[in-house]
Coordinates of C-alpha atoms in Angstrom, one line a residue:
X1 CA 103.9 117.1 138.2
X2 CA 102.5 114.1 136.0
X3 CA 102.7 110.9 137.8
X4 CA 104.9 108.7 135.5
X5 CA 107.4 112.0 136.0
X6 CA 107.1 111.4 139.8
X7 CA 108.4 108.0 139.0
X8 CA 111.9 110.0 139.0
X9 CA 112.5 110.6 142.2
X10 CA 111.9 107.1 143.3
X11 CA 115.5 106.1 142.2
X12 CA 117.1 108.3 144.5
X13 CA 115.2 107.3 147.2
X14 CA 115.7 103.6 146.6
X15 CA 119.7 104.6 146.4
X16 CA 119.6 106.8 149.7
X17 CA 117.6 104.2 151.4
X18 CA 120.0 101.5 150.6
X19 CA 122.9 103.0 151.4
X20 CA 121.8 104.3 154.8
X21 CA 119.9 100.5 155.2
X22 CA 123.6 99.0 154.2
X23 CA 125.4 101.5 156.7
X24 CA 123.0 100.3 159.5
X25 CA 123.6 97.0 158.3
X26 CA 127.6 97.1 158.7
X27 CA 128.1 99.4 161.7
X28 CA 124.8 97.3 163.6
X29 CA 126.4 93.8 163.1
X30 CA 130.1 94.4 162.1
X31 CA 132.3 91.9 160.7
X32 CA 135.1 93.9 159.3
X33 CA 136.0 95.0 155.8
X34 CA 136.8 91.9 155.1
X35 CA 133.5 90.4 154.8
X36 CA 130.8 91.7 152.1
X37 CA 127.4 93.0 153.1
X38 CA 125.8 89.5 152.6
X39 CA 128.4 88.2 155.4
X40 CA 127.8 90.9 157.6
X41 CA 123.6 90.0 157.1
X42 CA 124.7 86.2 158.1
X43 CA 126.0 86.8 161.6
X44 CA 123.1 86.8 163.4
X45 CA 119.2 85.7 162.5
X46 CA 117.9 88.7 163.5
X47 CA 120.6 90.7 161.2
X48 CA 119.1 87.9 158.3
X49 CA 115.7 89.5 158.7
X50 CA 116.8 92.6 158.6
X51 CA 118.6 92.5 155.2
X52 CA 115.5 90.2 153.9
X53 CA 113.6 93.2 155.0
X54 CA 115.6 95.9 153.8
X55 CA 116.2 94.5 150.3
X56 CA 112.2 93.4 150.4
X57 CA 111.3 97.2 151.1
X58 CA 113.5 98.9 149.0
X59 CA 113.1 97.0 145.7
X60 CA 109.4 98.5 145.0
X61 CA 111.2 101.9 144.6
X62 CA 113.6 100.4 142.1
X63 CA 110.9 98.6 140.0
X64 CA 108.6 101.9 140.0
X65 CA 111.9 103.7 139.3
X66 CA 113.2 101.7 136.2
X67 CA 110.1 99.8 134.5
X68 CA 107.9 103.7 135.1
X69 CA 110.6 106.3 134.5
X70 CA 114.0 105.6 132.8
X71 CA 112.5 102.5 130.3
X72 CA 109.7 104.9 128.8
X73 CA 111.4 108.0 129.6
X74 CA 115.3 106.7 127.5
X75 CA 113.2 104.7 125.1
X76 CA 115.6 101.7 126.4
X77 CA 115.9 98.5 124.8
X78 CA 113.7 95.5 126.0
X79 CA 117.5 94.1 126.8
X80 CA 117.6 96.9 129.7
X81 CA 114.5 95.5 131.0
X82 CA 115.4 92.1 131.3
X83 CA 118.9 92.7 132.9
X84 CA 117.7 94.6 135.5
X85 CA 114.8 92.5 136.3
X86 CA 117.1 89.3 136.0
X87 CA 119.6 90.9 138.4
X88 CA 117.0 92.2 140.8
X89 CA 115.2 88.5 140.7
X90 CA 118.7 87.3 141.6
X91 CA 119.7 89.7 144.1
X92 CA 116.4 88.5 145.8
X93 CA 117.2 84.9 145.9
X94 CA 121.0 85.6 147.2
X95 CA 119.1 87.8 150.0
X96 CA 116.7 84.9 151.0
X97 CA 119.5 82.4 150.6
X98 CA 122.3 83.7 153.3
X99 CA 126.0 83.1 152.8
X100 CA 126.0 80.4 155.4
X101 CA 128.1 77.1 155.6
X102 CA 126.7 74.5 153.1
X103 CA 124.6 74.6 149.8
X104 CA 123.8 78.1 151.1
X105 CA 126.9 79.4 150.8
X106 CA 127.7 78.0 147.2
X107 CA 123.8 79.0 146.2
X108 CA 124.4 82.4 147.4
X109 CA 127.5 83.1 145.5
X110 CA 126.2 81.8 142.1
X111 CA 122.8 84.2 143.0
X112 CA 125.0 87.2 144.3
X113 CA 127.8 86.7 140.7
X114 CA 124.6 86.9 138.3
X115 CA 123.1 89.6 140.0
X116 CA 126.2 91.7 140.2
X117 CA 127.5 90.9 136.7
X118 CA 123.9 91.6 134.9
X119 CA 124.4 95.0 135.7
X120 CA 127.1 95.5 132.9
X121 CA 124.8 94.9 130.5
X122 CA 122.2 96.8 132.0
X123 CA 125.0 99.9 131.6
X124 CA 125.6 98.7 128.1
X125 CA 122.3 99.5 127.0
X126 CA 122.2 102.8 128.3
X127 CA 126.0 102.8 126.4
X128 CA 124.4 102.1 123.5
X129 CA 121.4 104.0 123.9
X130 CA 121.1 107.6 121.5
X131 CA 118.0 108.7 124.2
X132 CA 120.7 109.1 126.6
X133 CA 123.0 112.3 127.0
X134 CA 126.6 112.1 125.7
X135 CA 127.9 112.7 129.2
X136 CA 125.6 109.9 130.6
X137 CA 126.7 107.3 128.0
X138 CA 130.5 108.2 128.3
X139 CA 130.0 107.8 132.4
X140 CA 128.4 104.8 132.0
X141 CA 130.8 103.6 129.9
X142 CA 133.7 104.4 132.6
X143 CA 131.8 103.0 135.4
X144 CA 131.6 99.7 133.2
X145 CA 135.3 100.0 132.9
X146 CA 136.2 100.1 136.7
X147 CA 133.1 97.6 137.5
X148 CA 134.6 94.8 134.7
X149 CA 138.2 95.6 136.6
X150 CA 136.6 95.3 140.2
X151 CA 135.1 91.8 138.9
X152 CA 138.0 90.7 137.4
X153 CA 139.9 91.5 140.7
X154 CA 137.3 89.5 142.9
X155 CA 138.0 86.2 140.4
X156 CA 141.7 86.5 140.8
X157 CA 141.6 87.4 144.3
X158 CA 139.0 84.2 144.9
X159 CA 136.9 87.1 146.5
X160 CA 139.1 87.2 149.7
X161 CA 141.0 90.5 150.4
X162 CA 141.3 92.6 153.7
X163 CA 139.2 95.5 151.9
X164 CA 136.6 93.3 150.2
X165 CA 133.6 95.6 151.4
X166 CA 135.1 98.4 150.0
X167 CA 135.5 96.6 147.0
X168 CA 132.0 95.2 147.2
X169 CA 130.5 99.2 147.8
X170 CA 132.8 100.7 144.7
X171 CA 131.3 98.5 142.4
X172 CA 127.5 98.8 143.4
X173 CA 128.5 103.1 143.4
X174 CA 129.6 102.3 139.9
X175 CA 126.2 101.4 139.1
X176 CA 124.6 104.5 140.7
X177 CA 126.4 107.0 139.4
X178 CA 125.7 105.2 135.8
X179 CA 122.3 105.7 136.5
X180 CA 122.1 109.2 138.5
X181 CA 124.0 110.5 135.8
X182 CA 121.9 109.0 133.5
X183 CA 119.2 110.1 135.2
X184 CA 120.2 114.1 135.7
X185 CA 122.6 114.9 133.5
X186 CA 120.3 115.2 130.2

């Protein structure tokens, strides 16, 4: 197998490690379905450290997958790289600045919003790419619409809801579904 082709599996591995790591976070330091993953992580010093370790350890999988396999395989535009890299940068920032009272709360929320919002234009690049299969582009468009609806719902409820964690999870599942359909439905 060609080395670059081997990077294809790193997307699936990164997603699996993300899911396993976040499930562990929620089960080990439970805060309820009304709180985000970041709020679960901010519960204790050890959970903050765990969250930083998790995000920093899965980032290389995504970098190699996106930039060494997905972008070159589908000849995705420069904008894809800008959006996904900026999203990852802000995700790292919001991981390093836990959602704690004071300035950290405001900074964390800002970083998290930018990171999450940029996932939609990232998928828009996939939708507009003629190199991606039609079914993957349709799935990606549907995922953008769902993500946009979830983002609008978050805004309308001021990010407070008894099932906030499930909405946050749904948002990221939409992104992962679009990326996996692009990768495997060719």
